[in-house]
Short mmCIF file of C-alpha atoms in Angstrom, two decimals:
data_model
loop_
_atom_site.label_atom_id
_atom_site.label_comp_id
_atom_site.label_asym_id
_atom_site.label_seq_id
_atom_site.Cartn_x
_atom_site.Cartn_y
_atom_site.Cartn_z
CA UNK A 1 72.67 117.35 151.17
CA UNK A 2 69.07 116.04 149.97
CA UNK A 3 68.18 112.79 150.01
CA UNK A 4 66.67 111.62 146.64
CA UNK A 5 65.63 107.56 145.58
CA UNK A 6 66.15 107.57 140.73
CA UNK A 7 64.06 104.81 140.21
CA UNK A 8 65.05 103.61 136.19
CA UNK A 9 64.69 100.42 134.97
CA UNK A 10 67.67 101.03 132.52
CA UNK A 11 70.51 101.16 134.04
CA UNK A 12 72.43 103.77 132.17
CA UNK A 13 69.86 105.84 132.69
CA UNK A 14 70.38 105.16 136.84
CA UNK A 15 73.97 105.93 136.03
CA UNK A 16 73.21 108.86 134.57
CA UNK A 17 70.69 110.38 136.48
CA UNK A 18 72.49 109.84 139.85
CA UNK A 19 76.06 111.38 138.32
CA UNK A 20 74.10 114.73 137.09
CA UNK A 21 72.31 115.05 140.56
CA UNK A 22 75.54 114.70 142.65
CA UNK A 23 76.93 116.88 141.06
CA UNK A 24 75.09 119.43 142.13
CA UNK A 25 75.16 118.16 145.86
CA UNK A 26 72.55 115.66 145.96
CA UNK A 27 72.64 112.46 148.42
CA UNK A 28 70.77 109.54 145.58
CA UNK A 29 70.13 105.96 146.14
CA UNK A 30 69.03 104.04 142.73
CA UNK A 31 66.19 101.56 142.36
CA UNK A 32 65.52 99.52 138.74
CA UNK A 33 61.67 99.43 139.88
CA UNK A 34 58.83 100.19 142.39
CA UNK A 35 59.01 97.52 144.56
CA UNK A 36 63.27 97.83 145.27
CA UNK A 37 62.30 101.74 145.68
CA UNK A 38 59.56 100.84 148.40
CA UNK A 39 62.45 98.63 150.25
CA UNK A 40 64.86 101.80 150.67
CA UNK A 41 62.15 104.52 151.22
CA UNK A 42 60.96 101.96 153.97
CA UNK A 43 64.29 101.64 155.93
CA UNK A 44 65.34 104.93 155.57
CA UNK A 45 62.57 107.59 154.02
CA UNK A 46 64.52 109.92 151.37
CA UNK A 47 63.37 113.76 151.04
CA UNK A 48 62.10 112.49 147.19
CA UNK A 49 61.63 110.25 144.49
CA UNK A 50 62.49 111.01 140.76
CA UNK A 51 60.17 107.85 138.63
CA UNK A 52 60.75 106.65 135.77
CA UNK A 53 56.73 105.57 134.49
CA UNK A 54 56.90 102.06 132.51
CA UNK A 55 58.83 99.49 134.93
CA UNK A 56 59.18 95.71 135.89
CA UNK A 57 56.99 94.48 138.57
CA UNK A 58 56.53 97.95 139.67
CA UNK A 59 55.81 101.19 137.82
CA UNK A 60 56.28 104.88 138.58
CA UNK A 61 52.39 105.11 139.22
CA UNK A 62 51.79 102.16 141.58
CA UNK A 63 54.75 103.07 143.08
CA UNK A 64 53.46 106.73 143.72
CA UNK A 65 49.94 105.23 144.86
CA UNK A 66 51.67 102.41 147.06
CA UNK A 67 53.70 105.69 149.03
CA UNK A 68 50.34 107.34 149.53
CA UNK A 69 48.97 104.59 150.78
CA UNK A 70 51.61 104.78 153.64
CA UNK A 71 51.21 106.80 156.40
CA UNK A 72 55.12 107.26 157.21
CA UNK A 73 55.85 107.56 153.24
CA UNK A 74 52.96 109.29 152.22
CA UNK A 75 55.01 112.63 152.72
CA UNK A 76 57.92 112.50 150.63
CA UNK A 77 57.31 114.46 147.22
CA UNK A 78 57.18 112.38 144.01
CA UNK A 79 58.80 113.54 140.72
CA UNK A 80 57.62 111.78 137.40
CA UNK A 81 60.72 111.94 135.01
CA UNK A 82 60.38 110.12 131.87
CA UNK A 83 60.04 109.20 128.26
CA UNK A 84 57.44 106.43 127.33
CA UNK A 85 54.41 108.37 129.22
CA UNK A 86 54.96 111.77 127.59
CA UNK A 87 50.90 112.84 126.62
CA UNK A 88 49.52 115.22 129.31
CA UNK A 89 46.63 111.99 129.95
CA UNK A 90 49.70 110.63 131.62
CA UNK A 91 50.35 113.83 133.38
CA UNK A 92 47.54 114.68 134.88
CA UNK A 93 46.68 110.98 136.17
CA UNK A 94 50.57 111.11 138.10
CA UNK A 95 49.47 114.02 139.39
CA UNK A 96 45.85 112.89 140.51
CA UNK A 97 48.13 109.70 142.72
CA UNK A 98 49.96 112.71 144.32
CA UNK A 99 52.53 113.78 141.88
CA UNK A 100 54.79 117.07 142.79
CA UNK A 101 55.72 116.91 139.15
CA UNK A 102 55.82 115.68 135.34
CA UNK A 103 59.20 115.77 133.58
CA UNK A 104 59.33 114.26 130.36
CA UNK A 105 62.91 113.56 129.36
CA UNK A 106 65.15 113.96 127.71
CA UNK A 107 66.23 117.13 129.44
CA UNK A 108 69.77 118.16 129.34
CA UNK A 109 70.82 118.35 133.01
CA UNK A 110 70.66 121.80 133.77
CA UNK A 111 67.14 122.38 132.59
CA UNK A 112 66.41 119.46 134.50
CA UNK A 113 68.16 120.58 137.96
CA UNK A 114 66.62 124.13 137.19
CA UNK A 115 63.49 122.58 137.16
CA UNK A 116 64.04 120.09 139.84
CA UNK A 117 65.10 122.94 142.17
CA UNK A 118 61.97 124.69 141.23
CA UNK A 119 59.97 122.46 142.02
CA UNK A 120 61.52 121.93 145.50
CA UNK A 121 61.30 125.01 146.50
CA UNK A 122 57.91 125.99 146.04
CA UNK A 123 57.21 122.31 147.31
CA UNK A 124 59.17 123.47 150.07
CA UNK A 125 56.78 126.39 150.24
CA UNK A 126 54.18 124.54 150.28
CA UNK A 127 53.35 125.63 147.19
CA UNK A 128 52.48 122.83 145.68
CA UNK A 129 51.08 120.57 147.56
CA UNK A 130 50.10 116.91 146.49
CA UNK A 131 46.42 116.31 146.31
CA UNK A 132 44.65 116.14 148.95
CA UNK A 133 41.96 113.36 147.41
CA UNK A 134 44.07 111.18 145.57
CA UNK A 135 42.31 109.46 142.68
CA UNK A 136 39.94 106.20 144.35
CA UNK A 137 41.04 102.89 143.70
CA UNK A 138 38.10 102.59 141.50
CA UNK A 139 38.66 105.31 139.38
CA UNK A 140 42.46 105.01 139.33
CA UNK A 141 42.21 101.45 138.24
CA UNK A 142 39.78 102.79 135.19
CA UNK A 143 42.18 105.32 133.59
CA UNK A 144 46.02 103.25 134.55
CA UNK A 145 44.26 100.57 132.44
CA UNK A 146 43.09 102.70 130.09
CA UNK A 147 46.44 104.44 129.49
CA UNK A 148 48.58 100.78 129.91
CA UNK A 149 46.55 99.61 126.97
CA UNK A 150 46.95 102.74 124.93
CA UNK A 151 50.48 102.43 125.67
CA UNK A 152 50.71 98.48 124.73
CA UNK A 153 48.68 98.99 121.68
CA UNK A 154 51.37 102.19 120.51
CA UNK A 155 54.26 99.47 121.14
CA UNK A 156 52.53 97.26 119.04
CA UNK A 157 51.89 100.21 116.35
CA UNK A 158 56.07 100.39 116.83
CA UNK A 159 56.37 97.32 116.55
CA UNK A 160 54.65 96.10 113.93
CA UNK A 161 56.14 99.35 112.02
CA UNK A 162 59.80 98.17 112.87
CA UNK A 163 59.19 94.64 111.79
CA UNK A 164 57.76 96.10 108.17
CA UNK A 165 60.46 97.78 107.89
CA UNK A 166 62.62 96.03 109.24
CA UNK A 167 61.15 93.48 106.17
CA UNK A 168 61.85 96.77 103.60
CA UNK A 169 65.31 96.63 104.57
CA UNK A 170 65.83 93.02 103.99
CA UNK A 171 64.03 92.78 100.95
CA UNK A 172 66.44 95.75 100.10
CA UNK A 173 69.23 94.13 101.35
CA UNK A 174 68.52 91.09 100.00
CA UNK A 175 68.84 92.65 96.39
CA UNK A 176 72.14 93.96 97.35
CA UNK A 177 73.57 91.28 98.78
CA UNK A 178 72.82 89.17 95.36
CA UNK A 179 73.66 91.56 93.35
CA UNK A 180 77.21 90.69 95.06
CA UNK A 181 77.16 87.57 94.67
CA UNK A 182 77.28 87.65 90.70
CA UNK A 183 79.30 89.67 90.98
CA UNK A 184 82.16 88.09 92.49
CA UNK A 185 81.08 85.10 89.67
CA UNK A 186 79.91 85.61 87.10
CA UNK A 187 82.83 87.15 84.10
CA UNK A 188 79.44 87.51 80.80
CA UNK A 189 78.40 90.47 80.21
CA UNK A 190 75.02 89.76 79.07
CA UNK A 191 74.66 87.00 81.94
CA UNK A 192 75.56 89.60 84.39
CA UNK A 193 73.28 92.07 83.05
CA UNK A 194 69.84 89.61 82.86
CA UNK A 195 70.89 88.37 86.68
CA UNK A 196 71.08 91.56 87.89
CA UNK A 197 67.93 91.94 86.74
CA UNK A 198 66.58 89.23 87.40
CA UNK A 199 68.12 89.07 91.86
CA UNK A 200 66.25 93.07 91.30
CA UNK A 201 62.71 92.10 90.61
CA UNK A 202 62.39 88.49 92.44
CA UNK A 203 65.13 90.29 95.66
CA UNK A 204 62.31 93.69 96.07
CA UNK A 205 59.01 93.38 93.90
CA UNK A 206 59.87 95.48 91.20
CA UNK A 207 57.69 95.92 88.36
CA UNK A 208 59.98 95.59 85.86
CA UNK A 209 63.78 95.72 85.44
CA UNK A 210 66.81 97.19 83.14
CA UNK A 211 70.35 97.30 82.46
CA UNK A 212 71.44 98.84 79.21
CA UNK A 213 74.64 99.90 78.25
CA UNK A 214 76.10 101.90 75.96
CA UNK A 215 78.25 102.02 73.21
CA UNK A 216 79.01 105.36 72.39
CA UNK A 217 77.56 108.66 74.58
CA UNK A 218 73.78 108.18 73.99
CA UNK A 219 73.59 104.77 72.00
CA UNK A 220 72.09 101.81 73.85
CA UNK A 221 74.95 98.60 72.19
CA UNK A 222 73.55 95.87 74.99
CA UNK A 223 69.79 96.19 77.24
CA UNK A 224 68.24 93.14 79.07
CA UNK A 225 65.52 93.50 81.58
CA UNK A 226 63.30 91.06 84.01
CA UNK A 227 60.90 89.83 83.24
CA UNK A 228 62.09 89.26 80.11
CA UNK A 229 59.46 88.67 77.98
CA UNK A 230 56.41 91.22 77.30
CA UNK A 231 56.34 95.22 77.53
CA UNK A 232 59.86 95.03 79.12
CA UNK A 233 61.09 93.27 75.82
CA UNK A 234 59.36 96.22 73.53
CA UNK A 235 60.72 98.62 76.09
CA UNK A 236 64.86 96.53 75.07
CA UNK A 237 64.03 96.53 71.33
CA UNK A 238 62.99 100.90 71.52
CA UNK A 239 65.90 101.93 73.59
CA UNK A 240 68.57 99.76 71.09
CA UNK A 241 66.80 101.35 68.34
CA UNK A 242 67.78 105.25 70.16
CA UNK A 243 64.11 105.87 70.54
CA UNK A 244 65.44 107.41 74.68
CA UNK A 245 62.37 108.81 76.86
CA UNK A 246 62.97 112.26 77.68
CA UNK A 247 63.95 111.32 81.25
CA UNK A 248 66.33 109.18 79.64
CA UNK A 249 67.85 111.72 77.56
CA UNK A 250 67.77 114.11 80.77
CA UNK A 251 70.04 111.40 82.25
CA UNK A 252 72.53 111.51 80.12
CA UNK A 253 72.87 115.28 80.34
CA UNK A 254 71.91 115.65 83.80
CA UNK A 255 74.64 113.30 85.30
CA UNK A 256 72.16 112.72 88.47
CA UNK A 257 73.67 109.19 90.21
CA UNK A 258 69.62 109.60 91.23
CA UNK A 259 66.88 110.43 88.84
CA UNK A 260 63.08 108.74 90.49
CA UNK A 261 60.31 109.89 88.08
CA UNK A 262 56.98 110.76 88.75
CA UNK A 263 54.55 109.65 86.56
CA UNK A 264 51.46 112.26 86.64
CA UNK A 265 54.02 115.28 86.20
CA UNK A 266 57.07 113.69 83.95
CA UNK A 267 57.35 111.39 80.61
CA UNK A 268 54.13 112.30 78.61
CA UNK A 269 53.93 109.64 76.18
CA UNK A 270 56.79 107.76 77.65
CA UNK A 271 56.90 103.67 77.22
CA UNK A 272 57.21 103.19 80.86
CA UNK A 273 53.95 105.56 81.73
CA UNK A 274 52.30 103.78 79.11
CA UNK A 275 52.93 100.41 80.72
CA UNK A 276 53.55 99.59 83.25
CA UNK A 277 50.99 100.90 86.00
CA UNK A 278 52.98 101.71 88.58
CA UNK A 279 53.39 105.05 90.46
CA UNK A 280 57.32 105.69 89.94
CA UNK A 281 60.06 105.56 88.06
CA UNK A 282 63.76 105.13 89.12
CA UNK A 283 67.02 105.49 86.95
CA UNK A 284 70.52 105.17 87.53
CA UNK A 285 73.78 106.11 86.50
CA UNK A 286 76.25 103.17 86.03
CA UNK A 287 79.03 105.06 86.20
CA UNK A 288 83.25 103.97 86.82
CA UNK A 289 85.91 106.27 87.89
CA UNK A 290 83.42 109.24 85.82
CA UNK A 291 82.60 107.70 82.45
CA UNK A 292 79.46 106.57 82.50
CA UNK A 293 78.99 102.73 81.44
CA UNK A 294 74.92 102.28 80.75
CA UNK A 295 71.73 103.11 83.13
CA UNK A 296 69.60 100.76 85.53
CA UNK A 297 66.10 101.28 85.89
CA UNK A 298 63.05 100.40 87.62
CA UNK A 299 60.04 100.66 87.06
CA UNK A 300 57.83 100.65 90.88
CA UNK A 301 54.99 99.19 91.49
CA UNK A 302 52.35 100.76 93.27
CA UNK A 303 52.93 99.61 96.73
CA UNK A 304 56.67 100.42 96.71
CA UNK A 305 57.96 103.88 97.30
CA UNK A 306 62.12 104.87 97.92
CA UNK A 307 62.94 105.86 100.73
CA UNK A 308 66.75 107.20 101.48
CA UNK A 309 67.96 103.62 102.64
CA UNK A 310 67.13 102.67 99.22
CA UNK A 311 67.82 105.69 97.26
CA UNK A 312 71.44 104.66 98.55
CA UNK A 313 71.86 100.74 98.34
CA UNK A 314 69.87 101.36 94.51
CA UNK A 315 73.33 103.69 93.72
CA UNK A 316 75.70 101.00 95.57
CA UNK A 317 73.85 98.23 93.18
CA UNK A 318 74.64 100.79 90.11
CA UNK A 319 78.14 101.24 91.71
CA UNK A 320 78.42 97.53 92.10
CA UNK A 321 77.61 96.73 88.22
CA UNK A 322 79.82 99.29 86.97
CA UNK A 323 82.35 97.98 89.27
CA UNK A 324 81.58 94.32 88.02
CA UNK A 325 81.46 95.34 84.22
CA UNK A 326 84.60 97.00 85.08
CA UNK A 327 86.25 93.96 86.04
CA UNK A 328 85.04 91.73 83.23
CA UNK A 329 85.44 94.38 80.60
CA UNK A 330 90.16 94.44 81.99
CA UNK A 331 89.74 90.31 82.25
CA UNK A 332 88.77 90.61 78.71
CA UNK A 333 91.58 93.06 77.83
CA UNK A 334 93.65 91.09 79.36
CA UNK A 335 93.34 88.34 78.02
CA UNK A 336 93.17 89.58 74.24
CA UNK A 337 97.28 90.90 75.57
CA UNK A 338 97.42 87.44 76.10
CA UNK A 339 97.00 86.23 73.26
CA UNK A 340 98.71 88.16 71.31
CA UNK A 341 101.46 87.90 73.45
CA UNK A 342 101.45 83.73 73.52
CA UNK A 343 101.44 84.82 69.34
CA UNK A 344 104.34 86.77 69.46
CA UNK A 345 106.50 84.47 71.89
CA UNK A 346 105.17 81.35 69.66
CA UNK A 347 106.19 83.00 66.72
CA UNK A 348 109.72 84.09 68.49
CA UNK A 349 109.67 80.50 69.84
CA UNK A 350 110.28 79.29 66.04
CA UNK A 351 112.57 82.10 65.15
CA UNK A 352 114.72 81.13 67.19
CA UNK A 353 114.41 77.61 67.25
CA UNK A 354 114.79 78.46 62.97
CA UNK A 355 118.06 79.89 64.44
CA UNK A 356 118.97 77.25 66.57
CA UNK A 357 118.61 74.49 64.05
CA UNK A 358 120.16 76.44 61.36
CA UNK A 359 122.95 76.82 64.17
CA UNK A 360 123.41 73.13 64.81
CA UNK A 361 123.24 72.56 60.56
CA UNK A 362 126.60 74.36 61.08
CA UNK A 363 128.35 72.91 63.49
CA UNK A 364 127.97 69.61 61.52
CA UNK A 365 128.71 71.04 58.45
CA UNK A 366 132.00 71.11 59.96
CA UNK A 367 131.65 68.03 61.71
CA UNK A 368 129.81 65.64 59.58
CA UNK A 369 131.17 62.28 61.88
CA UNK A 370 128.91 64.07 64.99
CA UNK A 371 125.59 64.54 62.61
CA UNK A 372 122.55 64.57 64.35
CA UNK A 373 124.42 64.12 68.06
CA UNK A 374 122.41 67.66 69.02
CA UNK A 375 119.31 66.76 68.13
CA UNK A 376 119.44 63.38 69.82
CA UNK A 377 120.97 64.67 73.66
CA UNK A 378 118.59 66.76 73.37
CA UNK A 379 115.49 64.17 73.21
CA UNK A 380 117.38 62.25 75.86
CA UNK A 381 118.43 65.47 78.16
CA UNK A 382 114.68 66.92 77.24
CA UNK A 383 113.25 63.11 78.81
CA UNK A 384 114.68 62.91 81.54
CA UNK A 385 114.03 66.61 82.72
CA UNK A 386 110.16 65.86 81.95
CA UNK A 387 110.72 62.64 84.48
CA UNK A 388 112.36 64.35 87.41
CA UNK A 389 109.21 66.64 86.84
CA UNK A 390 111.02 70.20 86.78
CA UNK A 391 108.98 72.75 86.18
CA UNK A 392 108.06 73.58 81.54
CA UNK A 393 110.28 76.22 81.62
CA UNK A 394 113.30 74.40 82.45
CA UNK A 395 112.14 71.65 80.09
CA UNK A 396 111.97 74.16 77.46
CA UNK A 397 115.36 75.86 77.61
CA UNK A 398 117.00 72.08 78.66
CA UNK A 399 115.85 70.89 75.04
CA UNK A 400 117.30 75.03 73.12
CA UNK A 401 120.36 74.35 75.13
CA UNK A 402 121.19 70.87 73.91
CA UNK A 403 120.18 71.72 70.29
CA UNK A 404 122.96 73.97 70.54
CA UNK A 405 125.67 72.45 73.54
CA UNK A 406 128.76 72.22 71.12
CA UNK A 407 128.15 75.48 69.07
CA UNK A 408 131.56 76.25 70.05
CA UNK A 409 133.27 73.48 67.95
CA UNK A 410 132.79 76.03 64.93
CA UNK A 411 136.05 77.36 66.65
CA UNK A 412 138.07 74.14 66.05
CA UNK A 413 139.57 73.06 63.31
CA UNK A 414 137.71 70.34 60.82
CA UNK A 415 140.51 68.45 60.93
CA UNK A 416 141.37 68.02 64.27
CA UNK A 417 137.22 67.29 64.65
CA UNK A 418 137.63 65.08 62.22
CA UNK A 419 141.09 63.43 62.98
CA UNK A 420 141.46 59.38 62.85
CA UNK A 421 143.69 58.91 65.15
CA UNK A 422 144.31 59.75 69.00
CA UNK A 423 143.97 63.46 70.04
CA UNK A 424 147.36 64.72 71.36
CA UNK A 425 146.95 66.99 74.25
CA UNK A 426 147.59 70.35 72.41
CA UNK A 427 144.56 69.12 69.91
CA UNK A 428 143.02 67.40 73.27
CA UNK A 429 143.04 71.00 74.98
CA UNK A 430 141.54 72.97 71.49
CA UNK A 431 138.18 70.97 71.41
CA UNK A 432 137.80 71.56 75.16
CA UNK A 433 138.00 75.54 74.74
CA UNK A 434 134.62 74.70 72.88
CA UNK A 435 132.43 75.38 76.14
CA UNK A 436 134.22 78.87 76.61
CA UNK A 437 133.29 79.07 72.77
CA UNK A 438 130.04 78.91 72.41
CA UNK A 439 129.39 80.72 75.79
CA UNK A 440 131.28 83.63 73.99
CA UNK A 441 128.67 83.40 70.74
CA UNK A 442 125.97 82.47 72.79
CA UNK A 443 126.12 85.54 74.88
CA UNK A 444 125.72 87.74 72.11
CA UNK A 445 121.67 86.69 71.39
CA UNK A 446 119.36 87.19 73.67
CA UNK A 447 117.88 84.08 74.28
CA UNK A 448 115.24 83.75 77.08
CA UNK A 449 117.33 82.03 78.83
CA UNK A 450 120.46 82.18 79.91
CA UNK A 451 121.57 79.07 77.40
CA UNK A 452 124.47 80.45 77.24
CA UNK A 453 126.14 79.27 80.80
CA UNK A 454 124.36 76.55 80.68
CA UNK A 455 126.40 75.08 77.15
CA UNK A 456 129.44 76.12 78.98
CA UNK A 457 129.31 73.92 82.19
CA UNK A 458 128.12 70.97 79.95
CA UNK A 459 131.04 68.94 80.39
CA UNK A 460 132.37 70.40 84.20
CA UNK A 461 132.27 67.38 86.75
CA UNK A 462 130.66 66.80 90.13
CA UNK A 463 134.46 66.43 91.94
CA UNK A 464 135.47 69.30 89.40
CA UNK A 465 137.53 67.25 87.67
CA UNK A 466 135.45 68.75 84.00
CA UNK A 467 136.00 71.99 82.26
CA UNK A 468 136.42 74.64 81.90
CA UNK A 469 135.68 76.53 85.36
CA UNK A 470 136.51 72.96 87.34
CA UNK A 471 132.80 73.63 88.81
CA UNK A 472 132.10 71.11 91.60
CA UNK A 473 128.66 69.74 92.34
CA UNK A 474 125.18 72.27 93.06
CA UNK A 475 127.86 75.30 91.67
CA UNK A 476 126.68 73.24 87.98
CA UNK A 477 122.93 74.20 87.11
CA UNK A 478 120.88 70.94 87.18
CA UNK A 479 120.16 71.06 83.18
CA UNK A 480 124.24 71.60 82.53
CA UNK A 481 124.34 68.11 84.42
CA UNK A 482 121.17 66.53 82.74
CA UNK A 483 122.98 67.42 79.75
CA UNK A 484 126.53 66.36 80.64
CA UNK A 485 124.94 63.02 81.06
CA UNK A 486 123.08 62.43 78.17
CA UNK A 487 125.90 64.48 76.16
CA UNK A 488 128.00 61.08 77.72
CA UNK A 489 125.15 58.27 76.26
CA UNK A 490 125.15 59.81 73.21
CA UNK A 491 128.89 60.03 72.45
CA UNK A 492 129.79 57.08 73.64
CA UNK A 493 126.81 55.00 71.84
CA UNK A 494 127.54 56.53 68.70
CA UNK A 495 130.88 56.44 66.10
CA UNK A 496 133.35 58.64 66.47
CA UNK A 497 136.33 59.21 63.83
CA UNK A 498 138.61 57.78 65.88
CA UNK A 499 136.41 55.03 67.05
CA UNK A 500 133.94 52.54 66.60
CA UNK A 501 131.24 53.04 68.22
CA UNK A 502 131.20 51.50 71.89
CA UNK A 503 127.64 50.73 72.63
CA UNK A 504 124.61 51.96 75.52
CA UNK A 505 125.78 48.66 77.41
CA UNK A 506 129.17 50.67 77.65
CA UNK A 507 127.53 54.14 78.75
CA UNK A 508 124.99 52.48 80.75
CA UNK A 509 128.59 51.71 82.69
CA UNK A 510 130.47 54.88 82.07
CA UNK A 511 127.41 57.22 83.74
CA UNK A 512 126.75 54.11 86.81
CA UNK A 513 130.54 53.29 87.96
CA UNK A 514 130.50 57.37 88.28
CA UNK A 515 127.04 58.22 89.54
CA UNK A 516 127.98 60.41 92.57
CA UNK A 517 131.38 61.68 91.22
CA UNK A 518 130.71 62.88 88.18
CA UNK A 519 127.42 62.73 87.10
CA UNK A 520 124.54 63.39 88.93
CA UNK A 521 123.27 60.69 91.11
CA UNK A 522 119.01 61.32 90.36
CA UNK A 523 120.28 62.25 86.38
CA UNK A 524 122.12 59.20 85.83
CA UNK A 525 119.36 56.68 87.90
CA UNK A 526 116.58 57.93 86.19
CA UNK A 527 118.79 57.70 82.21
CA UNK A 528 119.72 54.10 83.29
CA UNK A 529 115.63 53.51 83.87
CA UNK A 530 114.40 54.80 80.64
CA UNK A 531 116.78 53.32 78.67
CA UNK A 532 116.94 50.03 80.52
CA UNK A 533 112.94 49.83 81.72
CA UNK A 534 111.30 51.90 79.63
CA UNK A 535 112.71 51.55 76.18
CA UNK A 536 114.43 54.91 75.24
CA UNK A 537 116.63 54.78 72.29
CA UNK A 538 118.04 58.21 70.02
#
């Protein structure tokens, strides 16, 4: 079994070569540079050394040179396998210092082994012999240094090209990034278009940039450009007149997402050609879901040429602008819709309040002694709800519910409502039915909130002694608990057919005494504070 040393500074290359050779019955040791390879060879000379050229510490040429100087190692065949030095001069240098062959990377595994075996067989038969007179040191060093300097120059040139390419791609990516950031935060179409043009000019150095939005299939409604003065402005005005150059008309018809117009051949008499001396203009369709929204037009400076990467990135810019414009349009439509809904809601609110007030007045005509009672309860209940920092929607439903909380009294005979003496048990039970009656009336009306449920529960009490259902604690909704307290305070403070007004003091004493028993403790505390400290008046 042949023993080979593979020398390469790239770990993945060493691993790959080792696996390929082992698959063809070679025994393999590896080294990352010429120094390591010499150490391994001196300990146990191999049958062959396969080496890369450019490596740290000691490269392949110097390794071969050192092997040929050593009496014990000079008979080891050296095969170069390189992707760095691929020219004939490098191969000539390698053979001149004693190598038996020179293979250029990369090679398919089977091809590589076939070439290797062929070289090995010829070497074994004496058909390939290392040069008997290796290059003299002076000649070798001159040739070696020339190759090294040339390779370094090539590397520097490659680095320079790479740096230019990186700068080029960075400028394009910078434009894409700038437009994307703009789309996220800008909600005004005109500003979005103008700033997008400014970003493209600033980041990439185009001669000029225009963005036009269509108002119909081939007529522009808005056209902006950068820089915004002079010839750019003139082009904008021409586009708005509908005097489109042939290249733009073709873009409408052909539906090509990206068009590069070369000045010598296209757009004879076009304002782009006559105004800007650059060698090309670029036209991109701004479309969303197949609908053409407008065009992005760029006039390229003489130093700029659009490569494939830039083409794809500019198409992305155009698509991003289309997405941003679509979002703004949707937001504008949504805003208009919300405004319409708000107006409809306000009209509905007005209609509903008119109906509520009408119902309240009907109740008051039947029970004149309680005239204004519901309005006063509503005022106190709404104020309590605000102090409790309830959501605005809940505050509104409390206000509306309070205005009709006694609507069920329509079903109670007027003589009972206005009776100046104490009510009998039967009469009192009839009055107690007004909560259920109010519920039955209001449930037929489609309110935006559960008004009927609030009205039904406004006489329920925490310990279950209320009516009509005998609900307890949290089973009574907060709106009903607030109206319940406001109702008691207003009723006790006002005159009734069967008694004179008891006064606010007595009303506050009643709710304070029964706080947490009949009435919600938080509601009671706020009500008392409103009247005593804040000076609330009906």
